[in-house]
mmCIF file of C-alpha atoms in Angstrom:
data_model
loop_
_atom_site.group_PDB
_atom_site.id
_atom_site.type_symbol
_atom_site.label_atom_id
_atom_site.label_comp_id
_atom_site.label_asym_id
_atom_site.label_seq_id
_atom_site.Cartn_x
_atom_site.Cartn_y
_atom_site.Cartn_z
ATOM 1 C CA MET A 1 32.725 62.123 -60.432
ATOM 2 C CA GLY A 2 33.566 58.658 -61.773
ATOM 3 C CA THR A 3 36.468 58.317 -59.462
ATOM 4 C CA GLU A 4 34.470 59.281 -56.420
ATOM 5 C CA ASP A 5 31.759 56.820 -57.229
ATOM 6 C CA GLU A 6 34.197 54.083 -57.492
ATOM 7 C CA ASP A 7 35.889 55.126 -54.359
ATOM 8 C CA ASP A 8 32.458 54.682 -52.672
ATOM 9 C CA GLU A 9 31.673 51.574 -53.991
ATOM 10 C CA ASN A 10 35.021 50.303 -53.051
ATOM 11 C CA ASP A 11 34.292 51.605 -49.244
ATOM 12 C CA ILE A 12 30.962 49.835 -49.202
ATOM 13 C CA SER A 13 32.403 46.731 -50.505
ATOM 14 C CA ASN A 14 35.211 46.781 -47.772
ATOM 15 C CA LEU A 15 32.532 47.513 -45.055
ATOM 16 C CA LYS A 16 30.680 44.369 -46.349
ATOM 17 C CA ASP A 17 33.705 42.213 -46.155
ATOM 18 C CA ILE A 18 34.577 43.373 -42.692
ATOM 19 C CA ASN A 19 30.940 42.447 -41.542
ATOM 20 C CA LEU A 20 31.180 39.117 -43.087
ATOM 21 C CA MET A 21 34.587 38.423 -41.363
ATOM 22 C CA ASP A 22 32.928 39.703 -38.025
ATOM 23 C CA GLY A 23 29.950 37.284 -38.494
ATOM 24 C CA ASN A 24 32.252 34.392 -39.391
ATOM 25 C CA ALA A 25 34.335 34.900 -36.362
ATOM 26 C CA GLU A 26 31.476 35.145 -34.145
ATOM 27 C CA THR A 27 29.835 32.031 -35.504
ATOM 28 C CA THR A 28 33.254 30.172 -35.053
ATOM 29 C CA CYS A 29 33.326 31.317 -31.449
ATOM 30 C CA SER A 30 29.637 30.241 -30.770
ATOM 31 C CA ASN A 31 30.397 26.841 -32.318
ATOM 32 C CA ASP A 32 33.630 26.447 -30.288
ATOM 33 C CA ASP A 33 31.608 27.298 -27.130
ATOM 34 C CA GLN A 34 28.981 24.708 -28.143
ATOM 35 C CA ASP A 35 31.588 22.040 -28.680
ATOM 36 C CA GLU A 36 33.261 22.827 -25.418
ATOM 37 C CA ALA A 37 29.742 22.497 -23.508
ATOM 38 C CA THR A 38 29.059 19.160 -25.367
ATOM 39 C CA SER A 39 32.357 17.706 -24.559
ATOM 40 C CA VAL A 40 32.010 18.602 -20.872
ATOM 41 C CA VAL A 41 28.511 16.822 -20.886
ATOM 42 C CA GLU A 42 29.878 13.703 -22.587
ATOM 43 C CA LYS A 43 32.822 13.559 -20.073
ATOM 44 C CA LYS A 44 30.272 13.919 -17.149
ATOM 45 C CA ALA A 45 28.376 11.172 -18.550
ATOM 46 C CA VAL A 46 31.064 8.799 -19.273
ATOM 47 C CA ALA A 47 32.455 9.484 -15.586
ATOM 48 C CA GLU A 48 28.941 8.482 -14.184
ATOM 49 C CA GLN A 49 28.851 5.290 -16.212
ATOM 50 C CA GLU A 50 32.290 4.359 -14.994
ATOM 51 C CA GLU A 51 31.400 4.993 -11.449
ATOM 52 C CA LEU A 52 28.099 2.850 -11.828
ATOM 53 C CA ALA A 53 30.232 0.087 -13.396
ATOM 54 C CA THR A 54 32.791 0.087 -10.728
ATOM 55 C CA ALA A 55 30.290 0.476 -7.597
ATOM 56 C CA PRO A 56 29.661 -2.642 -5.616
ATOM 57 C CA THR A 57 26.248 -4.173 -6.273
ATOM 58 C CA PRO A 58 24.363 -4.414 -3.170
ATOM 59 C CA SER A 59 23.432 -7.950 -2.228
ATOM 60 C CA ALA A 60 19.933 -8.968 -0.936
ATOM 61 C CA THR A 61 19.562 -9.967 2.722
ATOM 62 C CA ARG A 62 19.528 -13.536 3.539
ATOM 63 C CA TYR A 63 16.244 -15.267 4.357
ATOM 64 C CA LEU A 64 17.440 -16.375 7.717
ATOM 65 C CA ASP A 65 18.293 -12.962 8.624
ATOM 66 C CA LEU A 66 14.728 -11.746 8.088
ATOM 67 C CA LEU A 67 13.421 -14.497 10.160
ATOM 68 C CA LYS A 68 15.784 -13.311 13.022
ATOM 69 C CA ASP A 69 14.186 -9.896 12.852
ATOM 70 C CA ARG A 70 12.128 -9.374 15.974
ATOM 71 C CA ASN A 71 10.199 -6.558 14.406
ATOM 72 C CA ILE A 72 9.115 -8.651 11.403
ATOM 73 C CA MET A 73 8.242 -11.880 13.261
ATOM 74 C CA ALA A 74 6.350 -9.635 15.817
ATOM 75 C CA PHE A 75 4.231 -8.070 13.075
ATOM 76 C CA MET A 76 3.685 -11.701 11.521
ATOM 77 C CA VAL A 77 2.436 -13.020 14.964
ATOM 78 C CA SER A 78 0.126 -10.010 14.995
ATOM 79 C CA ILE A 79 -1.243 -10.748 11.505
ATOM 80 C CA PHE A 80 -1.954 -14.373 12.724
ATOM 81 C CA PHE A 81 -3.634 -13.723 15.835
ATOM 82 C CA TYR A 82 -5.536 -10.734 14.310
ATOM 83 C CA HIS A 83 -7.235 -12.851 11.728
ATOM 84 C CA LEU A 84 -7.369 -15.757 14.120
ATOM 85 C CA SER A 85 -9.661 -13.436 16.091
ATOM 86 C CA ASN A 86 -11.714 -11.914 13.377
ATOM 87 C CA ALA A 87 -12.201 -14.445 10.532
ATOM 88 C CA ALA A 88 -15.094 -16.145 12.104
ATOM 89 C CA VAL A 89 -17.198 -13.239 13.480
ATOM 90 C CA ALA A 90 -19.227 -12.713 10.196
ATOM 91 C CA PRO A 91 -19.848 -16.532 9.526
ATOM 92 C CA LEU A 92 -21.069 -17.064 13.112
ATOM 93 C CA VAL A 93 -23.250 -14.060 12.915
ATOM 94 C CA SER A 94 -24.671 -15.101 9.682
ATOM 95 C CA GLN A 95 -25.296 -18.767 11.125
ATOM 96 C CA TYR A 96 -26.983 -17.255 14.209
ATOM 97 C CA ILE A 97 -29.350 -15.238 12.184
ATOM 98 C CA ALA A 98 -30.024 -18.067 9.812
ATOM 99 C CA ILE A 99 -30.933 -20.355 12.871
ATOM 100 C CA LYS A 100 -33.279 -17.781 14.265
ATOM 101 C CA ASP A 101 -34.950 -16.745 11.004
ATOM 102 C CA GLU A 102 -34.741 -19.675 8.411
ATOM 103 C CA ARG A 103 -37.209 -17.825 5.883
ATOM 104 C CA ASN A 104 -34.913 -14.748 5.502
ATOM 105 C CA GLY A 105 -31.708 -16.111 6.599
ATOM 106 C CA MET A 106 -30.007 -16.001 3.415
ATOM 107 C CA VAL A 107 -31.138 -12.479 2.705
ATOM 108 C CA PHE A 108 -29.349 -11.402 6.000
ATOM 109 C CA VAL A 109 -26.346 -13.443 5.213
ATOM 110 C CA SER A 110 -25.851 -11.537 1.967
ATOM 111 C CA ALA A 111 -26.544 -8.213 3.882
ATOM 112 C CA ILE A 112 -23.933 -9.207 6.384
ATOM 113 C CA MET A 113 -21.388 -9.554 3.623
ATOM 114 C CA LEU A 114 -22.297 -6.454 1.773
ATOM 115 C CA VAL A 115 -22.310 -4.297 4.961
ATOM 116 C CA PHE A 116 -18.850 -5.713 5.875
ATOM 117 C CA TYR A 117 -17.224 -5.144 2.314
ATOM 118 C CA PHE A 118 -18.978 -1.799 2.116
ATOM 119 C CA ALA A 119 -17.236 -0.626 5.376
ATOM 120 C CA GLN A 120 -13.909 -2.098 4.461
ATOM 121 C CA GLY A 121 -13.844 -0.434 1.083
ATOM 122 C CA ILE A 122 -14.607 3.109 2.377
ATOM 123 C CA THR A 123 -11.955 2.397 5.077
ATOM 124 C CA ALA A 124 -9.270 1.425 2.576
ATOM 125 C CA HIS A 125 -10.133 4.635 0.640
ATOM 126 C CA TRP A 126 -9.787 6.687 3.708
ATOM 127 C CA MET A 127 -6.330 5.095 4.442
ATOM 128 C CA ILE A 128 -4.831 6.745 1.447
ATOM 129 C CA LYS A 129 -4.859 9.993 3.478
ATOM 130 C CA ALA A 130 -4.758 8.458 6.805
ATOM 131 C CA ILE A 131 -1.413 6.568 6.285
ATOM 132 C CA ASN A 132 0.476 10.118 5.642
ATOM 133 C CA THR A 133 -1.551 11.895 8.379
ATOM 134 C CA TYR A 134 -1.420 9.424 11.559
ATOM 135 C CA ASN A 135 1.137 7.409 13.216
ATOM 136 C CA ARG A 136 0.951 3.971 11.784
ATOM 137 C CA LYS A 137 1.389 2.349 15.117
ATOM 138 C CA TYR A 138 -1.814 4.085 16.295
ATOM 139 C CA LEU A 139 -3.630 2.884 13.148
ATOM 140 C CA LEU A 140 -2.738 -0.818 13.795
ATOM 141 C CA ALA A 141 -3.657 -0.402 17.467
ATOM 142 C CA THR A 142 -6.943 0.919 16.387
ATOM 143 C CA ALA A 143 -7.506 -1.992 13.980
ATOM 144 C CA HIS A 144 -6.820 -4.483 17.093
ATOM 145 C CA MET A 145 -8.882 -2.538 19.596
ATOM 146 C CA VAL A 146 -12.055 -2.761 17.497
ATOM 147 C CA LEU A 147 -11.953 -6.592 17.611
ATOM 148 C CA PRO A 148 -12.900 -6.982 21.222
ATOM 149 C CA VAL A 149 -15.394 -4.172 21.343
ATOM 150 C CA GLN A 150 -17.301 -5.470 18.252
ATOM 151 C CA SER A 151 -17.257 -8.910 19.878
ATOM 152 C CA VAL A 152 -18.685 -7.497 23.073
ATOM 153 C CA ILE A 153 -21.524 -5.662 21.418
ATOM 154 C CA ILE A 154 -22.250 -8.772 19.368
ATOM 155 C CA ALA A 155 -22.422 -10.978 22.689
ATOM 156 C CA LEU A 156 -24.666 -8.290 24.486
ATOM 157 C CA LEU A 157 -26.975 -8.177 21.496
ATOM 158 C CA ILE A 158 -27.379 -11.859 21.241
ATOM 159 C CA ASN A 159 -28.084 -12.321 24.897
ATOM 160 C CA PHE A 160 -30.071 -9.248 25.592
ATOM 161 C CA TRP A 161 -31.555 -8.056 22.233
ATOM 162 C CA PRO A 162 -31.102 -10.362 19.530
ATOM 163 C CA ASN A 163 -32.449 -7.976 16.667
ATOM 164 C CA LYS A 164 -31.409 -9.117 13.167
ATOM 165 C CA TYR A 165 -30.792 -5.617 11.865
ATOM 166 C CA ALA A 166 -28.625 -4.490 14.858
ATOM 167 C CA LEU A 167 -26.423 -7.691 14.552
ATOM 168 C CA THR A 168 -26.124 -7.036 10.789
ATOM 169 C CA ALA A 169 -24.874 -3.261 11.482
ATOM 170 C CA THR A 170 -22.057 -4.691 13.674
ATOM 171 C CA GLN A 171 -20.316 -5.642 10.533
ATOM 172 C CA LEU A 172 -19.547 -2.033 10.038
ATOM 173 C CA LEU A 173 -17.153 -2.472 13.026
ATOM 174 C CA VAL A 174 -15.611 -5.526 11.331
ATOM 175 C CA GLY A 175 -15.166 -3.860 8.039
ATOM 176 C CA PHE A 176 -13.698 -0.770 9.629
ATOM 177 C CA SER A 177 -11.213 -2.715 11.305
ATOM 178 C CA ALA A 178 -10.257 -5.008 8.385
ATOM 179 C CA GLY A 179 -9.914 -1.892 6.107
ATOM 180 C CA ILE A 180 -7.421 -0.403 8.328
ATOM 181 C CA PHE A 181 -5.243 -3.657 9.128
ATOM 182 C CA ASP A 182 -5.294 -5.223 5.577
ATOM 183 C CA THR A 183 -4.387 -1.868 4.020
ATOM 184 C CA MET A 184 -1.339 -1.579 6.517
ATOM 185 C CA ILE A 185 0.107 -4.849 5.712
ATOM 186 C CA PRO A 186 1.861 -4.074 2.599
ATOM 187 C CA VAL A 187 2.820 -0.554 3.850
ATOM 188 C CA VAL A 188 4.446 -1.952 6.940
ATOM 189 C CA VAL A 189 6.249 -4.839 5.068
ATOM 190 C CA GLY A 190 7.730 -2.374 2.635
ATOM 191 C CA THR A 191 8.956 -0.115 5.483
ATOM 192 C CA MET A 192 10.492 -3.029 7.270
ATOM 193 C CA THR A 193 12.210 -4.508 4.274
ATOM 194 C CA GLU A 194 13.402 -1.333 2.727
ATOM 195 C CA GLY A 195 16.952 -1.832 1.156
ATOM 196 C CA THR A 196 16.775 -5.730 1.757
ATOM 197 C CA GLY A 197 15.572 -6.756 -1.629
ATOM 198 C CA ARG A 198 13.253 -9.250 0.078
ATOM 199 C CA TYR A 199 9.843 -7.448 -0.158
ATOM 200 C CA GLY A 200 8.215 -10.242 -2.066
ATOM 201 C CA PHE A 201 9.498 -13.045 0.249
ATOM 202 C CA THR A 202 8.390 -11.155 3.440
ATOM 203 C CA PHE A 203 4.871 -10.097 2.015
ATOM 204 C CA GLY A 204 4.322 -13.675 1.046
ATOM 205 C CA PHE A 205 5.142 -14.750 4.545
ATOM 206 C CA ALA A 206 2.754 -12.163 5.813
ATOM 207 C CA ILE A 207 -0.053 -13.661 3.503
ATOM 208 C CA THR A 208 0.759 -17.091 4.719
ATOM 209 C CA CYS A 209 0.320 -15.922 8.271
ATOM 210 C CA TRP A 210 -2.931 -14.350 7.365
ATOM 211 C CA ARG A 211 -4.281 -17.472 5.807
ATOM 212 C CA LEU A 212 -3.180 -19.617 8.489
ATOM 213 C CA GLY A 213 -5.102 -17.562 11.173
ATOM 214 C CA HIS A 214 -8.102 -17.214 9.055
ATOM 215 C CA ARG A 215 -8.501 -20.959 8.309
ATOM 216 C CA SER A 216 -7.506 -21.863 11.966
ATOM 217 C CA GLU A 217 -10.385 -19.468 13.095
ATOM 218 C CA GLU A 218 -13.024 -20.974 10.672
ATOM 219 C CA HIS A 219 -12.341 -24.601 11.780
ATOM 220 C CA THR A 220 -12.500 -23.531 15.398
ATOM 221 C CA SER A 221 -15.707 -21.654 14.894
ATOM 222 C CA GLU A 222 -17.285 -24.647 13.052
ATOM 223 C CA LEU A 223 -16.550 -26.876 15.972
ATOM 224 C CA GLN A 224 -18.136 -24.383 18.242
ATOM 225 C CA SER A 225 -21.370 -23.955 16.117
ATOM 226 C CA ARG A 226 -21.726 -27.660 16.011
ATOM 227 C CA GLN A 227 -21.590 -27.861 19.789
ATOM 228 C CA TYR A 228 -24.108 -25.048 19.984
ATOM 229 C CA LEU A 229 -26.562 -26.907 17.783
ATOM 230 C CA VAL A 230 -25.995 -30.055 19.796
ATOM 231 C CA CYS A 231 -26.572 -28.178 23.163
ATOM 232 C CA ARG A 232 -29.882 -26.802 21.669
#
C-alpha cells in the first residue's frame, strides 16, 4: 500500500510539473507575440516620422498672386459696393423720422437699430444651416437683391405714406440682407484661400473693403442730408 501511494503522489507531481511547463510555454509565446506587435507599431511610427521629416514643407502663396486672383478681387469689389449701397440706409431713415417728429425722433432711432440688429441676428443664426443647405452663390445673390427692393419700398413710403412704424419695419429687410452677406464673408474667404496659407491677409483685405465702402457711403449720405435740409 505504501508503495502504491508513493507512485500516485509521484504521478500527481509529474502532472503538475507538466501543467506548469505548458503554462510557462504559453506565457512565453504570448509575450513574444506582444513584443512582435509592439515592435511593428514602433517601426510604423518611426517610418511616419521620417516621412514627415523628409516631406517638403508647403510654402504660402505670395500676396501678389492673391491680388491677381480674379475671383478674390471680384468678391472684394462686391463687398465694397454692397456696403457702399447699404451703410447709409438706417441713418437716413432715422434722420428723416427725427426731422418729421422731433419729439419722438430718438425713440424711433433706437427702434430702427433694434429692429435691424434683431433681424440680422436671427438671419445669422439661420445661416448656420443655410450654408450647408443652399448654394452659396444664391445666398450672396439674395443678399444683394434685397438692397434695391428695400430702397424702393422706403422711397415709396416716404413719397406716398410716410408712416414712422412702416419705415421702421423696413429695417427687417436690411437686417436680413446684412445677416446673410456678413456671415458669408469669412466662409467665402476661407473657401477661396484654402491651402494658400493667406486666410488672415485676405480676410483683413475684405474687412478693409467693407470699411471703405461703409465710410464712403456715410460721407455721401451726410452730404445728401445737408442738401435736403437746405432745399427745405
